[in-house]
Phi, psi and omega in degrees: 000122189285150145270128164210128184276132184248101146358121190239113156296118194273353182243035151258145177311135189289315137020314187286299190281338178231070209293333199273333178293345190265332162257047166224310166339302182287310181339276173314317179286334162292283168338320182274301173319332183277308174306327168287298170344290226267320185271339173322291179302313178257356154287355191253001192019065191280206202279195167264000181268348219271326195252046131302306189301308200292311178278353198250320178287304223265313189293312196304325191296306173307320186281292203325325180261349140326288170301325155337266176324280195311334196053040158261034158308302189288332155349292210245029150116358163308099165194171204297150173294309206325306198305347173285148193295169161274318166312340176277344194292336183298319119349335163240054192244324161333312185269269180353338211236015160287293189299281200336302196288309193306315195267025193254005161309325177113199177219177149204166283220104197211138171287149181305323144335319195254306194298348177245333172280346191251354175256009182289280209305331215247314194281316209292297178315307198296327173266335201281315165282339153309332176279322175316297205254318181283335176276266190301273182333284158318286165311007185254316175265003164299315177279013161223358177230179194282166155287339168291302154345284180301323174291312231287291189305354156309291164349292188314288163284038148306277201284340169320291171332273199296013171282009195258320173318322195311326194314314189314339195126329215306194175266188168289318224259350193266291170309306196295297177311305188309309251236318194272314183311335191251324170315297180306293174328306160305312157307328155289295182323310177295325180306307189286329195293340164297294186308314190250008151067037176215143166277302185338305208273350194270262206338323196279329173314264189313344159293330188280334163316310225244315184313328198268011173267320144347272172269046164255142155021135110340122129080019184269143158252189201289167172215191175300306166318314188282341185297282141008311153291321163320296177311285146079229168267336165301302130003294161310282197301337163316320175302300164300311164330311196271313199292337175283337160293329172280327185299325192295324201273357176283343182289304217273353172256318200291326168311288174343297194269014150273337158298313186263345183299157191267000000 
């Protein structure tokens, strides 16, 4: 009786054969950099900036030369704006309108020093995490779950990442809003990036996002205005949904009638 072996590819990507384990891996490895960091910082009683710098630097350096090597920057959505339809561009006019309510909170008064460290620090926060959660993550769990699977769980471990604030003091009702605020977000970033397959306007989002919260007011708590941004962004993302439902189900009729054409 013959036997037969079925021949196993060792150059598929461990990504591949274990994708939820390959995200709970970058998670726990993000987490623990931020938690050494975070502990780093406070025996050494650096700024509040510092276990971002510390844990963020070292990471940005590993994606950067990582996407290098593979030579999977367009893999994960690094590609020309261009490359977005101009109908679609339309789709991220929420988030303008998003930043516009962050920046009617007001500024303050900041030195040119501060004012470059803070688009450093912003820029910095801004690819990693987006190449983290909107890249890597999301593509890993897009070849093997629904898209609904994937935006959720991203999402999820988005707003997670950002439960390292409870630490800080703020209040609850301070912690809750943030924690729904990075969830919704995430759940928008992931939405578009699926409709429009770029990363780029999500980095530039989210850098432009942190800067103006960055230089705005000391020491604000919620207000009326951050609800008014929830709101929002549940509204964006309702938005992408149906339009990603409606492409899907015009792809599922225009296939039909290519199927029957003679």
């Amino acid at each position: 009786m013959r036997t037969t072996v079925t021949p196993v590819n060792l150059n598929v990507p461990f990504s591949e054969k274990r994708p939820i384990l390959s995200v709970v891996l970058i998670e726990l490895l993000l987490l623990v950099a931020m938690f050494a960091a975070g502990a780093y910082a406070t025996v050494q009683k650096l700024s509040y900036t510092a276990p971002v710098l510390i844990a963020f630097i070292p990471i940005s350096i590993v994606l950067l030369i990582g996407l290098t090597w593979k030579k999977s920057w367009r893999r994960y959505g690094f590609l020309p704006l261009n490359a977005i339809p101009g109908q679609n561009l339309v789709y991220y006019l929420p988030l303008v309108l998003v930043l516009g309510c962050i920046a009617l909170n007001g500024f303050r008064t900041v030195s040119v020093r501060e004012a470059l460290f803070f688009v450093f620090f912003t820029l910095l926060v801004g690819f990693v995490e987006e190449t983290v959660y909107r890249g890597l993550i999301l593509h890993i769990l897009l070849r093997k779950k629904s898209i609904t699977a994937a935006v959720i769980t991203s999402s999820l471990l988005f707003s997670v990442t950002h439960m390292l604030n409870m630490l800080s003091g703020q209040s609850a009702e301070d912690t809750v809003v943030q924690l729904v605020y990075a969830l919704l977000t995430g759940a928008a970033l992931a939405l578009l990036i699926v409709k429009n397959k770029n990363i780029l306007p999500l980095i530039f989002y989210h850098f432009i996002h942190n800067l103006i919260q960055f230089l705005g007011p000391d020491g604000r708590s919620v207000s009326v205005m951050d609800y008014v941004v929830l709101a929002i962004l549940l509204l964006h993302c309702l938005w992408l949904i149906l339009s990603l439902n409606k492409a899907k189900g015009a792809a599922r009729i225009s296939g039909s009638f290519e199927r029957v054409a003679p």
